Tab-separated table of C-alpha atoms and ligand atoms in Angstrom:
chain	number	residue	atom	x	y	z
A	1	MET	CA	2.640	10.560	26.703
A	2	PRO	CA	5.654	10.644	24.571
A	3	ASN	CA	5.015	9.554	20.882
A	4	ALA	CA	7.398	8.621	18.261
A	5	HIS	CA	6.772	7.338	14.485
A	6	LEU	CA	7.774	3.506	14.851
A	7	ILE	CA	8.913	1.894	11.855
A	8	THR	CA	9.727	-1.768	11.920
A	9	PHE	CA	11.608	-3.766	9.077
A	10	ALA	CA	10.778	-7.402	9.089
A	11	ASN	CA	10.557	-10.416	6.909
A	12	GLU	CA	11.102	-14.090	8.030
A	13	LYS	CA	12.941	-14.549	4.734
A	14	GLY	CA	16.806	-14.005	5.696
A	15	GLY	CA	18.806	-11.623	3.519
A	16	SER	CA	16.222	-9.733	2.038
A	17	GLY	CA	17.445	-6.538	2.884
A	18	LYS	CA	15.920	-5.370	6.249
A	19	SER	CA	19.477	-4.435	7.716
A	20	THR	CA	20.823	-2.597	4.883
A	21	THR	CA	17.254	-0.429	4.188
A	22	SER	CA	16.656	0.005	7.981
A	23	VAL	CA	20.088	1.644	8.198
A	24	HIS	CA	19.835	3.561	4.929
A	25	VAL	CA	16.229	4.988	6.085
A	26	ALA	CA	17.423	5.643	9.722
A	27	VAL	CA	20.520	7.452	8.393
A	28	ALA	CA	18.573	9.423	5.789
A	29	LEU	CA	16.005	10.676	8.375
A	30	ALA	CA	18.934	11.770	11.015
A	31	THR	CA	20.410	13.524	8.016
A	32	ALA	CA	17.365	15.292	7.343
A	33	GLY	CA	17.613	16.616	10.987
A	34	ARG	CA	15.265	14.169	12.603
A	35	ARG	CA	15.752	12.786	15.881
A	36	VAL	CA	16.145	9.167	15.087
A	37	ALA	CA	16.761	6.251	17.213
A	38	ALA	CA	17.590	2.548	16.089
A	39	ILE	CA	17.111	-0.711	18.008
A	40	ASP	CA	18.398	-3.946	16.756
A	41	LEU	CA	16.348	-6.907	17.511
A	42	ASP	CA	19.017	-9.226	15.687
A	43	THR	CA	20.785	-9.914	18.979
A	44	ARG	CA	23.199	-12.337	16.994
A	45	GLN	CA	23.987	-10.715	14.059
A	46	ARG	CA	23.691	-7.116	15.280
A	47	THR	CA	24.136	-6.137	11.621
A	48	LEU	CA	22.089	-2.387	12.414
A	49	ALA	CA	24.314	-1.814	15.629
A	50	ARG	CA	27.535	-2.636	13.828
A	51	TYR	CA	26.689	-0.595	11.331
A	52	LEU	CA	26.402	2.348	13.249
A	53	GLU	CA	29.258	1.763	15.474
A	54	ASN	CA	31.346	1.406	12.052
A	55	ARG	CA	29.857	5.216	11.375
A	56	LEU	CA	30.735	6.233	14.981
A	57	ALA	CA	34.162	5.032	14.206
A	58	THR	CA	34.497	6.856	11.077
A	59	ALA	CA	33.280	10.033	12.329
A	60	GLN	CA	36.040	10.033	15.069
A	61	ARG	CA	38.858	8.974	12.629
A	62	THR	CA	38.073	11.572	9.835
A	63	GLY	CA	36.881	14.493	11.821
A	64	GLU	CA	33.523	14.597	9.577
A	65	ALA	CA	30.106	15.192	11.215
A	66	LEU	CA	28.033	12.059	10.327
A	67	ALA	CA	24.537	12.369	11.472
A	68	THR	CA	24.059	9.117	13.430
A	69	PRO	CA	20.930	7.781	15.178
A	70	SER	CA	20.871	6.773	18.719
A	71	PHE	CA	21.103	3.228	18.885
A	72	GLU	CA	20.851	-0.053	21.168
A	73	THR	CA	20.915	-3.624	20.485
A	74	PHE	CA	18.216	-5.621	22.164
A	75	ASP	CA	19.344	-8.301	24.405
A	76	PRO	CA	17.041	-10.208	26.531
A	77	ALA	CA	19.998	-11.361	28.430
A	78	ARG	CA	20.852	-8.219	29.860
A	79	GLY	CA	17.133	-7.909	31.043
A	80	HIS	CA	16.006	-5.603	28.297
A	81	LEU	CA	12.222	-5.563	27.738
A	82	LEU	CA	11.554	-4.327	24.283
A	83	ASP	CA	8.298	-1.738	25.702
A	84	ASP	CA	10.879	0.034	27.946
A	85	LEU	CA	13.412	0.535	25.072
A	86	ILE	CA	10.755	1.851	22.882
A	87	GLU	CA	9.268	4.171	25.686
A	88	GLY	CA	12.862	5.358	26.630
A	89	PHE	CA	13.806	6.486	23.281
A	90	ALA	CA	10.138	7.668	22.450
A	91	ALA	CA	10.770	10.436	25.166
A	92	ASP	CA	13.365	12.375	22.999
A	93	HIS	CA	13.118	11.129	19.597
A	94	GLU	CA	10.531	11.435	16.745
A	95	VAL	CA	11.205	8.345	14.824
A	96	ILE	CA	12.109	4.824	16.118
A	97	VAL	CA	13.741	2.245	13.484
A	98	ILE	CA	13.598	-1.418	14.559
A	99	ASP	CA	15.446	-4.019	12.673
A	100	THR	CA	14.677	-7.330	13.218
A	101	PRO	CA	15.993	-10.908	12.593
A	102	GLY	CA	15.101	-13.204	9.435
A	103	ARG	CA	13.151	-15.944	11.280
A	104	ASP	CA	10.217	-16.189	13.240
A	105	ASP	CA	10.987	-14.198	16.683
A	106	GLU	CA	8.690	-13.280	19.727
A	107	HIS	CA	10.251	-9.644	19.866
A	108	ALA	CA	9.691	-9.249	16.175
A	109	ARG	CA	6.152	-10.107	16.434
A	110	ALA	CA	5.820	-7.554	18.903
A	111	ALA	CA	7.739	-4.888	17.341
A	112	ILE	CA	5.131	-5.652	14.215
A	113	VAL	CA	2.501	-5.003	16.583
A	114	ARG	CA	3.646	-1.740	17.755
A	115	ALA	CA	4.735	-0.290	14.405
A	116	ASP	CA	3.356	2.630	12.750
A	117	THR	CA	5.008	1.652	9.633
A	118	LEU	CA	5.926	-2.041	8.739
A	119	VAL	CA	8.548	-2.544	6.224
A	120	THR	CA	9.060	-5.944	4.349
A	121	PRO	CA	11.838	-5.689	1.868
A	122	ILE	CA	11.252	-8.280	-0.813
A	123	ASN	CA	13.627	-9.051	-3.784
A	124	ASP	CA	11.798	-9.628	-6.940
A	125	SER	CA	11.393	-13.342	-6.886
A	126	PHE	CA	8.505	-15.909	-6.551
A	127	VAL	CA	10.935	-17.572	-3.889
A	128	ASP	CA	10.500	-14.253	-1.722
A	129	LEU	CA	7.089	-13.692	-2.525
A	130	ASP	CA	6.037	-17.376	-1.285
A	131	LEU	CA	5.783	-16.041	2.155
A	132	ILE	CA	3.682	-13.275	1.492
A	133	GLY	CA	1.266	-15.127	-1.159
A	134	GLN	CA	1.206	-18.416	-3.260
A	135	VAL	CA	1.050	-18.014	-6.996
A	136	ASP	CA	-0.589	-20.413	-9.680
A	137	PRO	CA	2.027	-22.216	-11.671
A	138	GLU	CA	0.141	-21.995	-14.784
A	139	THR	CA	-1.270	-18.151	-14.761
A	140	PHE	CA	1.273	-16.722	-12.160
A	141	LYS	CA	-2.214	-15.141	-10.546
A	142	ILE	CA	-2.277	-15.211	-6.707
A	143	ARG	CA	-3.877	-18.541	-5.196
A	144	ARG	CA	-3.983	-17.256	-1.567
A	145	PRO	CA	-2.040	-15.087	0.980
A	146	SER	CA	0.536	-17.171	2.646
A	147	PHE	CA	1.442	-17.342	6.655
A	148	TYR	CA	3.297	-14.209	6.602
A	149	SER	CA	0.322	-12.380	5.503
A	150	GLU	CA	-1.767	-14.046	8.141
A	151	LEU	CA	0.924	-13.347	10.820
A	152	VAL	CA	0.815	-9.365	9.799
A	153	TRP	CA	-3.294	-9.875	9.872
A	154	GLU	CA	-3.137	-11.234	13.414
A	155	ALA	CA	-0.516	-8.431	14.506
A	156	ARG	CA	-2.793	-5.615	12.933
A	157	LYS	CA	-6.107	-7.062	14.685
A	158	ALA	CA	-3.995	-7.139	18.041
A	159	ARG	CA	-2.810	-3.584	17.430
A	160	GLY	CA	-6.643	-2.639	16.971
A	161	ARG	CA	-7.504	-3.987	20.085
A	162	ILE	CA	-4.620	-2.383	21.805
A	163	ASP	CA	-4.911	1.122	20.820
A	164	GLY	CA	-7.182	1.053	18.002
A	165	GLY	CA	-4.244	2.486	16.067
A	166	THR	CA	-3.026	0.803	12.614
A	167	VAL	CA	-0.259	-0.791	11.020
A	168	ASP	CA	0.524	0.928	7.637
A	169	TRP	CA	2.280	-2.332	5.808
A	170	VAL	CA	4.593	-1.241	3.102
A	171	LEU	CA	6.108	-4.058	0.965
A	172	LEU	CA	9.727	-2.740	-0.342
A	173	ARG	CA	10.936	-3.943	-3.503
A	174	ASN	CA	14.898	-4.372	-2.809
A	175	ARG	CA	17.474	-5.104	-5.161
A	176	LEU	CA	15.947	-4.035	-8.354
A	177	GLN	CA	17.426	-4.487	-11.484
A	178	HIS	CA	16.668	-1.920	-14.348
A	179	LEU	CA	16.805	-4.874	-17.006
A	180	GLU	CA	13.249	-5.228	-18.117
A	181	ALA	CA	13.086	-8.870	-17.317
A	182	ARG	CA	9.525	-11.083	-17.782
A	183	ASN	CA	9.987	-13.003	-14.641
A	184	MET	CA	10.213	-9.924	-12.670
A	185	ARG	CA	7.209	-8.005	-14.551
A	186	ARG	CA	5.525	-11.358	-13.411
A	187	VAL	CA	6.561	-10.820	-9.896
A	188	ALA	CA	5.667	-7.275	-9.608
A	189	ASP	CA	2.129	-8.078	-11.258
A	190	ALA	CA	1.582	-10.718	-8.662
A	191	MET	CA	2.648	-8.229	-5.948
A	192	GLN	CA	0.220	-5.583	-7.131
A	193	GLU	CA	-2.596	-8.084	-7.206
A	194	LEU	CA	-1.636	-9.462	-3.809
A	195	SER	CA	-1.205	-5.807	-2.388
A	196	LYS	CA	-5.253	-5.329	-2.749
A	197	ARG	CA	-5.979	-8.430	-1.186
A	198	VAL	CA	-3.770	-8.427	2.041
A	199	GLY	CA	-3.958	-4.600	2.548
A	200	PHE	CA	-0.220	-3.335	1.973
A	201	ARG	CA	1.568	-0.963	-0.371
A	202	VAL	CA	4.355	-1.465	-2.809
A	203	ILE	CA	7.114	0.872	-3.059
A	204	PRO	CA	10.626	0.849	-5.072
A	205	GLY	CA	13.383	0.521	-2.590
A	206	LEU	CA	17.005	0.258	-3.338
A	207	SER	CA	18.574	-1.290	-6.808
A	208	GLU	CA	21.185	-3.702	-7.055
A	209	ARG	CA	24.484	-2.102	-6.352
A	210	VAL	CA	27.743	-3.252	-5.267
A	211	ILE	CA	28.312	-0.076	-3.294
A	212	TYR	CA	25.507	-0.883	-0.655
A	213	ARG	CA	27.660	-3.965	0.158
A	214	GLU	CA	30.770	-1.786	0.315
A	215	LEU	CA	29.683	1.016	2.510
A	216	PHE	CA	29.299	-1.118	5.760
A	217	PRO	CA	32.937	-1.403	7.399
A	218	LYS	CA	33.033	2.677	7.351
A	219	GLY	CA	29.355	2.880	8.518
A	220	LEU	CA	28.467	5.212	5.354
A	221	THR	CA	25.345	6.034	3.414
A	222	LEU	CA	25.336	7.470	-0.148
A	223	LEU	CA	23.895	10.612	1.630
A	224	ASP	CA	27.577	11.152	3.200
A	225	LEU	CA	28.908	13.104	0.309
A	226	LYS	CA	32.069	14.569	1.942
A	227	ALA	CA	32.947	11.524	3.515
A	228	ILE	CA	32.980	9.127	0.559
A	229	GLY	CA	34.713	12.101	-1.269
A	230	SER	CA	36.351	11.095	-4.478
A	231	GLU	CA	34.464	7.588	-4.795
A	232	ALA	CA	31.118	9.229	-5.625
A	233	GLY	CA	30.204	8.952	-9.193
A	234	ILE	CA	27.704	9.471	-11.688
A	235	GLY	CA	25.726	5.845	-10.453
A	236	HIS	CA	25.915	7.317	-6.886
A	237	VAL	CA	23.910	10.493	-7.803
A	238	ALA	CA	21.107	8.039	-9.123
A	239	ALA	CA	21.808	6.085	-5.916
A	240	ARG	CA	21.153	8.958	-3.499
A	241	GLN	CA	17.974	10.115	-5.423
A	242	GLU	CA	16.532	6.516	-5.085
A	243	LEU	CA	17.498	6.643	-1.360
A	244	ARG	CA	15.449	9.942	-1.130
A	245	GLU	CA	12.689	8.290	-2.941
A	246	MET	CA	12.534	5.271	-1.109
A	247	VAL	CA	12.275	7.189	2.203
A	248	ALA	CA	9.575	9.581	0.538
A	249	GLY	CA	7.619	6.293	-0.243
A	250	LEU	CA	7.475	5.385	3.144
A	251	ALA	CA	5.412	8.839	3.453
A	252	LEU	CA	5.858	9.249	6.952
A	253	SER	CA	4.790	12.838	7.086
A	254	GLN	CA	1.299	11.698	6.144
A	255	TRP	CA	0.943	9.379	9.064
A	256	PRO	CA	1.190	11.365	12.448
A	257	GLN	CA	1.489	9.015	15.226
A	258	HIS	CA	-0.946	6.707	16.176
A	259	GLN	CA	-3.808	8.241	13.771
A	260	ALA	CA	-5.853	6.089	11.463
A	261	ALA	CA	-4.676	4.699	8.381
A	262	PRO	CA	-6.778	3.978	5.411
A	263	SER	CA	-8.986	0.631	6.228
A	264	GLN	CA	-7.161	-2.509	5.851
A	265	ALA	CA	-8.841	-5.442	3.570
A	266	ALA	CA	-9.000	-8.868	5.287
A	267	ALA	CA	-6.204	-11.117	4.547
A	268	GLY	CA	-7.406	-14.344	2.910
B	1	LIG	N1	20.236	-3.040	-2.881
B	1	LIG	C1	21.534	-3.908	-2.521
B	1	LIG	N2	22.256	-3.827	-3.533
B	1	LIG	C2	23.282	-4.828	-3.293
B	1	LIG	N3	23.390	-5.814	-2.293
B	1	LIG	C3	22.687	-5.569	-1.192
B	1	LIG	C4	21.716	-4.756	-1.380
B	1	LIG	N4	20.561	-4.717	-0.397
B	1	LIG	C5	21.228	-5.767	0.330
B	1	LIG	N5	22.238	-6.188	-0.141
B	1	LIG	C6	23.219	-6.820	0.326
B	1	LIG	O1	22.467	-8.408	0.494
B	1	LIG	C7	22.830	-9.149	1.818
B	1	LIG	C8	21.705	-9.326	2.758
B	1	LIG	O2	21.353	-7.824	3.148
B	1	LIG	P1	20.923	-7.745	4.447
B	1	LIG	O3	21.797	-8.028	5.668
B	1	LIG	O4	20.250	-6.167	4.428
B	1	LIG	O5	19.771	-8.525	4.774
B	1	LIG	P2	18.748	-9.044	5.932
B	1	LIG	O6	17.069	-9.077	5.567
B	1	LIG	O7	19.012	-7.822	7.087
B	1	LIG	O8	19.177	-10.226	6.235
B	1	LIG	P3	19.269	-11.058	7.775
B	1	LIG	O9	17.811	-11.844	7.445
B	1	LIG	O10	20.112	-12.178	7.636
B	1	LIG	O11	19.079	-10.173	8.729
B	1	LIG	C9	24.200	-8.352	2.197
B	1	LIG	O12	25.207	-8.632	1.873
B	1	LIG	C10	23.772	-6.973	1.691
B	1	LIG	O13	25.073	-6.156	1.581
B	2	LIG	MG1	19.611	-8.255	8.989
């Protein structure tokens, strides 16, 4: 039975960075020589698929060899079944990256149940954290996990029933700013506190950089040094480093497919 490591990017909060981080992770792994496939579950926006289409067009236009994941947009209207798409890619890929829409969606839920690694990008804001856990207005301590933690908890239980596997849940802090603001410190502290109760890991993601918004039309990432050419500056060296650290933080090599991750604490 073919097996690939499945990484699902999901957060019902729109605009939290699912597509941006999923593309960067998929391309970084492909650039590192891994056989990567990507599935875009956002049939309407298709940000991940459009990004990779732009990338293929750039490769063709410039003649640059740009490592590009195989990809498909999931479309139930075309008769797609998610399990079939996953199985099809798993036959000849080592990693499958799934990007999901920023809303509750039955297929996104199924992709969470199937995930070996679930990545939830989140901005350092109590508004974003509110989906994961509610914070006391006076003390900023966690009062209780929220509906999204419960949704993931249910998905993890379903996964256990299906094949005894576990979902390694990673909260990825996106759009990090390097100013030490008091509010961000409080959010980070609340996230750490919640991580123990709900059973997720917190890893640093990408910092807030204009370049992440500008690379889309060419389908490039900061790892595409030559193609970016003279535009690469000092800041981009640091940005490439944070991209590598983000991928390292996912700790994919530590999770051979469908093996037990450390035990997960109950949500609630
Ligand atoms: N690290 C970053 N620095 C600067 N801009 C960013 C960063 N991450 C994401 N963005 C920008 O934020 C916006 C939302 O990001 P993205 O589309 O990746 O989020 P999403 O979670 O996929 O959204 P949706 O829920 O609509 O699918 C985009 O304009 C993107 O370019
Ligand atoms: Mg998106």
